[in-house]
PDB file of C-alpha atoms in Angstrom:
ATOM      1  CA  MET A   1      39.926  16.227  10.046  1.00  0.00           C
ATOM      2  CA  THR A   2      40.553  13.293  12.349  1.00  0.00           C
ATOM      3  CA  MET A   3      38.747  12.233  15.495  1.00  0.00           C
ATOM      4  CA  ASP A   4      41.641  13.675  17.516  1.00  0.00           C
ATOM      5  CA  ASP A   5      40.962  17.110  16.023  1.00  0.00           C
ATOM      6  CA  ILE A   6      37.473  17.191  17.490  1.00  0.00           C
ATOM      7  CA  SER A   7      37.262  18.329  21.080  1.00  0.00           C
ATOM      8  CA  SER A   8      35.566  15.832  23.366  1.00  0.00           C
ATOM      9  CA  SER A   9      33.703  18.757  24.931  1.00  0.00           C
ATOM     10  CA  ASP A  10      31.958  19.504  21.623  1.00  0.00           C
ATOM     11  CA  SER A  11      28.330  18.718  22.535  1.00  0.00           C
ATOM     12  CA  CYS A  12      27.236  18.296  18.901  1.00  0.00           C
ATOM     13  CA  PHE A  13      29.901  15.666  18.405  1.00  0.00           C
ATOM     14  CA  GLN A  14      28.919  13.972  21.666  1.00  0.00           C
ATOM     15  CA  GLU A  15      25.265  13.779  20.538  1.00  0.00           C
ATOM     16  CA  ARG A  16      26.256  12.326  17.163  1.00  0.00           C
ATOM     17  CA  ARG A  17      28.662   9.827  18.709  1.00  0.00           C
ATOM     18  CA  LYS A  18      25.997   8.510  21.084  1.00  0.00           C
ATOM     19  CA  LYS A  19      23.376   8.235  18.359  1.00  0.00           C
ATOM     20  CA  SER A  20      24.076   4.635  17.356  1.00  0.00           C
ATOM     21  CA  VAL A  21      21.115   2.321  17.834  1.00  0.00           C
ATOM     22  CA  ILE A  22      21.738   0.191  20.888  1.00  0.00           C
ATOM     23  CA  PRO A  23      18.741  -1.638  22.379  1.00  0.00           C
ATOM     24  CA  TRP A  24      17.644  -0.603  25.857  1.00  0.00           C
ATOM     25  CA  THR A  25      18.419  -3.049  28.652  1.00  0.00           C
ATOM     26  CA  SER A  26      16.727  -3.326  32.039  1.00  0.00           C
ATOM     27  CA  ASN A  27      19.935  -1.877  33.509  1.00  0.00           C
ATOM     28  CA  ASP A  28      19.628   1.139  31.161  1.00  0.00           C
ATOM     29  CA  ASP A  29      16.000   1.589  32.235  1.00  0.00           C
ATOM     30  CA  GLU A  30      17.030   1.554  35.889  1.00  0.00           C
ATOM     31  CA  LYS A  31      19.804   4.101  35.245  1.00  0.00           C
ATOM     32  CA  LEU A  32      17.348   6.272  33.322  1.00  0.00           C
ATOM     33  CA  LEU A  33      14.765   6.244  36.124  1.00  0.00           C
ATOM     34  CA  ASN A  34      17.449   7.047  38.724  1.00  0.00           C
ATOM     35  CA  ALA A  35      18.773   9.926  36.601  1.00  0.00           C
ATOM     36  CA  ILE A  36      15.234  11.297  36.189  1.00  0.00           C
ATOM     37  CA  LYS A  37      14.729  11.150  39.974  1.00  0.00           C
ATOM     38  CA  LYS A  38      17.971  13.083  40.408  1.00  0.00           C
ATOM     39  CA  TYR A  39      17.667  15.660  37.592  1.00  0.00           C
ATOM     40  CA  GLY A  40      13.941  15.765  36.804  1.00  0.00           C
ATOM     41  CA  LYS A  41      11.941  15.372  33.597  1.00  0.00           C
ATOM     42  CA  GLU A  42      13.082  18.677  32.099  1.00  0.00           C
ATOM     43  CA  ASN A  43      16.868  18.294  32.243  1.00  0.00           C
ATOM     44  CA  TRP A  44      17.421  15.658  29.572  1.00  0.00           C
ATOM     45  CA  LYS A  45      21.019  16.769  28.969  1.00  0.00           C
ATOM     46  CA  SER A  46      22.026  15.795  32.528  1.00  0.00           C
ATOM     47  CA  VAL A  47      19.906  12.646  32.351  1.00  0.00           C
ATOM     48  CA  SER A  48      21.566  11.518  29.100  1.00  0.00           C
ATOM     49  CA  ASP A  49      25.014  12.188  30.576  1.00  0.00           C
ATOM     50  CA  CYS A  50      24.297   9.314  32.999  1.00  0.00           C
ATOM     51  CA  LEU A  51      23.651   6.924  30.103  1.00  0.00           C
ATOM     52  CA  PRO A  52      26.563   6.355  27.740  1.00  0.00           C
ATOM     53  CA  ASN A  53      25.485   5.823  24.121  1.00  0.00           C
ATOM     54  CA  LYS A  54      22.030   7.397  24.640  1.00  0.00           C
ATOM     55  CA  THR A  55      20.999  10.839  23.404  1.00  0.00           C
ATOM     56  CA  ARG A  56      18.694  13.299  25.150  1.00  0.00           C
ATOM     57  CA  LYS A  57      15.948  12.451  22.680  1.00  0.00           C
ATOM     58  CA  GLN A  58      16.368   8.697  23.172  1.00  0.00           C
ATOM     59  CA  CYS A  59      16.151   9.127  26.958  1.00  0.00           C
ATOM     60  CA  ARG A  60      13.094  11.365  26.762  1.00  0.00           C
ATOM     61  CA  GLU A  61      11.260   9.087  24.317  1.00  0.00           C
ATOM     62  CA  ARG A  62      12.122   5.941  26.271  1.00  0.00           C
ATOM     63  CA  TYR A  63      10.706   7.498  29.424  1.00  0.00           C
ATOM     64  CA  TYR A  64       7.511   8.927  27.922  1.00  0.00           C
ATOM     65  CA  ASN A  65       6.807   5.947  25.618  1.00  0.00           C
ATOM     66  CA  CYS A  66       7.764   3.065  27.900  1.00  0.00           C
ATOM     67  CA  LEU A  67       8.620   3.852  31.518  1.00  0.00           C
ATOM     68  CA  SER A  68       6.332   6.633  32.723  1.00  0.00           C
ATOM     69  CA  ASP A  69       3.821   5.699  35.439  1.00  0.00           C
ATOM     70  CA  ASP A  70       1.149   7.439  33.335  1.00  0.00           C
ATOM     71  CA  ILE A  71       1.339   4.742  30.642  1.00  0.00           C
ATOM     72  CA  ALA A  72      -1.301   2.014  30.701  1.00  0.00           C
ATOM     73  CA  LYS A  73       0.395  -1.350  30.600  1.00  0.00           C
ATOM     74  CA  LYS A  74      -2.841  -3.335  30.515  1.00  0.00           C
ATOM     75  CA  PRO A  75      -4.043  -5.202  27.405  1.00  0.00           C
ATOM     76  CA  TRP A  76      -6.101  -3.288  24.861  1.00  0.00           C
ATOM     77  CA  SER A  77      -9.861  -3.671  25.199  1.00  0.00           C
ATOM     78  CA  LYS A  78     -12.280  -4.126  22.293  1.00  0.00           C
ATOM     79  CA  GLU A  79     -13.807  -0.751  23.198  1.00  0.00           C
ATOM     80  CA  GLU A  80     -10.404   0.940  22.915  1.00  0.00           C
ATOM     81  CA  ASP A  81      -9.770  -0.759  19.570  1.00  0.00           C
ATOM     82  CA  GLN A  82     -13.128   0.382  18.212  1.00  0.00           C
ATOM     83  CA  MET A  83     -12.610   3.918  19.522  1.00  0.00           C
ATOM     84  CA  LEU A  84      -9.165   4.000  17.878  1.00  0.00           C
ATOM     85  CA  ILE A  85     -10.623   2.881  14.528  1.00  0.00           C
ATOM     86  CA  ASP A  86     -13.407   5.475  14.793  1.00  0.00           C
ATOM     87  CA  LEU A  87     -11.048   8.319  15.735  1.00  0.00           C
ATOM     88  CA  GLN A  88      -8.570   7.398  13.019  1.00  0.00           C
ATOM     89  CA  LYS A  89     -11.395   7.553  10.507  1.00  0.00           C
ATOM     90  CA  ILE A  90     -12.334  11.051  11.721  1.00  0.00           C
ATOM     91  CA  LEU A  91      -8.912  12.553  12.516  1.00  0.00           C
ATOM     92  CA  GLY A  92      -6.619  10.630  10.193  1.00  0.00           C
ATOM     93  CA  ASN A  93      -3.173   9.942  11.624  1.00  0.00           C
ATOM     94  CA  LYS A  94      -3.246  12.683  14.274  1.00  0.00           C
ATOM     95  CA  TRP A  95      -2.050  10.351  17.030  1.00  0.00           C
ATOM     96  CA  THR A  96      -1.285  13.119  19.551  1.00  0.00           C
ATOM     97  CA  GLU A  97      -4.776  14.530  19.165  1.00  0.00           C
ATOM     98  CA  MET A  98      -6.304  11.054  19.514  1.00  0.00           C
ATOM     99  CA  SER A  99      -4.258  10.254  22.635  1.00  0.00           C
ATOM    100  CA  LYS A 100      -6.230  12.917  24.537  1.00  0.00           C
ATOM    101  CA  SER A 101      -9.222  10.558  24.358  1.00  0.00           C
ATOM    102  CA  PHE A 102      -7.315   7.592  25.813  1.00  0.00           C
ATOM    103  CA  GLN A 103      -6.297   7.340  29.459  1.00  0.00           C
ATOM    104  CA  GLY A 104      -2.708   6.110  29.695  1.00  0.00           C
ATOM    105  CA  ARG A 105      -2.104   5.508  25.991  1.00  0.00           C
ATOM    106  CA  THR A 106       0.691   7.431  24.271  1.00  0.00           C
ATOM    107  CA  PRO A 107       0.483   8.703  20.687  1.00  0.00           C
ATOM    108  CA  ASN A 108       3.158   6.151  19.803  1.00  0.00           C
ATOM    109  CA  SER A 109       1.183   3.281  21.364  1.00  0.00           C
ATOM    110  CA  LEU A 110      -1.941   4.329  19.415  1.00  0.00           C
ATOM    111  CA  LYS A 111      -0.011   4.398  16.143  1.00  0.00           C
ATOM    112  CA  ASN A 112       1.628   1.046  16.839  1.00  0.00           C
ATOM    113  CA  ARG A 113      -1.672  -0.559  17.846  1.00  0.00           C
ATOM    114  CA  PHE A 114      -3.456   0.746  14.769  1.00  0.00           C
ATOM    115  CA  PHE A 115      -0.849  -0.317  12.222  1.00  0.00           C
ATOM    116  CA  SER A 116       0.136  -3.627  13.842  1.00  0.00           C
ATOM    117  CA  HIS A 117      -3.292  -4.962  14.837  1.00  0.00           C
ATOM    118  CA  LEU A 118      -6.153  -2.885  13.470  1.00  0.00           C
ATOM    119  CA  HIS A 119      -5.061  -1.447  10.144  1.00  0.00           C
ATOM    120  CA  PRO A 120      -5.340  -4.676   8.082  1.00  0.00           C
ATOM    121  CA  GLU A 121      -8.749  -5.379   9.635  1.00  0.00           C
ATOM    122  CA  TYR A 122      -9.870  -1.804   8.921  1.00  0.00           C
ATOM    123  CA  ARG A 123      -8.731  -2.036   5.291  1.00  0.00           C
ATOM    124  CA  LYS A 124     -10.542  -5.353   4.851  1.00  0.00           C
ATOM    125  CA  LYS A 125     -13.790  -3.840   6.171  1.00  0.00           C
ATOM    126  CA  LEU A 126     -13.355  -0.859   3.851  1.00  0.00           C
ATOM    127  CA  ARG A 127     -13.022  -3.202   0.875  1.00  0.00           C
ATOM    128  CA  GLU A 128     -16.135  -5.038   1.960  1.00  0.00           C
ATOM    129  CA  ASN A 129     -17.912  -1.675   2.483  1.00  0.00           C
ATOM    130  CA  LYS A 130     -18.781  -2.565   6.052  1.00  0.00           C
ATOM    131  CA  ILE A 131     -17.538   0.805   7.259  1.00  0.00           C
ATOM    132  CA  ASN A 132     -19.470   3.867   6.174  1.00  0.00           C
ATOM    133  CA  ARG A 133     -17.087   6.434   4.777  1.00  0.00           C
ATOM    134  CA  THR A 134     -17.333  10.093   5.552  1.00  0.00           C
ATOM    135  CA  PRO A 135     -17.439  12.471   2.541  1.00  0.00           C
ATOM    136  CA  ASP A 136     -13.929  13.693   3.300  1.00  0.00           C
ATOM    137  CA  ASP A 137     -12.423  10.188   3.653  1.00  0.00           C
ATOM    138  CA  LYS A 138      -9.324  10.224   1.428  1.00  0.00           C
ATOM    139  CA  SER A 139      -8.554   6.509   1.632  1.00  0.00           C
ATOM    140  CA  GLU A 140      -9.940   5.830  -1.853  1.00  0.00           C
ATOM    141  CA  LYS A 141      -6.977   5.142  -4.153  1.00  0.00           C
ATOM    142  CA  ASN A 142      -8.642   6.400  -7.338  1.00  0.00           C
ATOM    143  CA  GLU A 143      -9.747   9.676  -5.818  1.00  0.00           C
ATOM    144  CA  THR A 144      -8.103  12.717  -7.345  1.00  0.00           C
ATOM    145  CA  LYS A 145      -7.939  16.187  -5.923  1.00  0.00           C
ATOM    146  CA  PRO A 146      -9.424  19.029  -7.943  1.00  0.00           C
ATOM    147  CA  PRO A 147      -6.801  21.424  -9.300  1.00  0.00           C
ATOM    148  CA  LYS A 148      -6.149  24.511  -7.203  1.00  0.00           C
ATOM    149  CA  SER A 149      -7.684  27.701  -8.452  1.00  0.00           C
ATOM    150  CA  PRO A 150      -5.309  30.663  -8.968  1.00  0.00           C
ATOM    151  CA  SER A 151      -6.621  32.289  -5.794  1.00  0.00           C
ATOM    152  CA  GLN A 152      -5.533  29.260  -3.734  1.00  0.00           C
ATOM    153  CA  LYS A 153      -1.920  29.362  -4.862  1.00  0.00           C
ATOM    154  CA  SER A 154      -0.925  32.180  -2.532  1.00  0.00           C
ATOM    155  CA  ALA A 155      -2.043  33.532   0.795  1.00  0.00           C
ATOM    156  CA  PHE A 156      -1.485  37.044  -0.516  1.00  0.00           C
ATOM    157  CA  ILE A 157      -4.056  39.008  -2.489  1.00  0.00           C
ATOM    158  CA  ARG A 158      -2.866  40.809  -5.584  1.00  0.00           C
ATOM    159  CA  VAL A 159      -3.512  44.527  -5.521  1.00  0.00           C
ATOM    160  CA  LYS A 160      -2.972  47.211  -8.112  1.00  0.00           C
ATOM    161  CA  SER A 161       0.219  49.094  -7.353  1.00  0.00           C
ATOM    162  CA  SER A 162      -1.411  52.322  -8.586  1.00  0.00           C
ATOM    163  CA  LYS A 163      -3.531  52.382  -5.404  1.00  0.00           C
ATOM    164  CA  TYR A 164      -0.464  52.721  -3.190  1.00  0.00           C
ATOM    165  CA  GLU A 165       2.179  55.390  -3.033  1.00  0.00           C
ATOM    166  CA  ILE A 166       5.742  54.282  -2.390  1.00  0.00           C
ATOM    167  CA  ILE A 167       7.435  56.537   0.134  1.00  0.00           C
TER     168      ILE A 167
END
């Protein structure tokens, strides 16, 4: 099959064709914001039609992770950093759940902050035992999980077929 055989109206093909990674420009951001004003935050198909080479998902993620007015663009405070370390210790990598505790910080910004700025520091403190671990902290490399018992292998309980009549 050649490219000519594929109809240009085929939306799956259109999505795949636009999927190449092209960095966002300030002009793209402006077009995106104008398209969102025109079509709203729910109609990502129409929004992406205004931006050649951008998919619906790319448009949606760019808006919610970078351009939304709800996003805090201020520097991170020490209190936020400490709260992020504490929540990550309790919740693991549940960034969406953690973001509910932060005003204006997206799950993606929490993840990026943790792994780019805090994670090495956190690991160093763990090695030095300056952070008290919770009993369910799985960050220990040598820790092994106990084998599953037979009852944990399935959500279904075995029953004797003699107790039931097949109709």
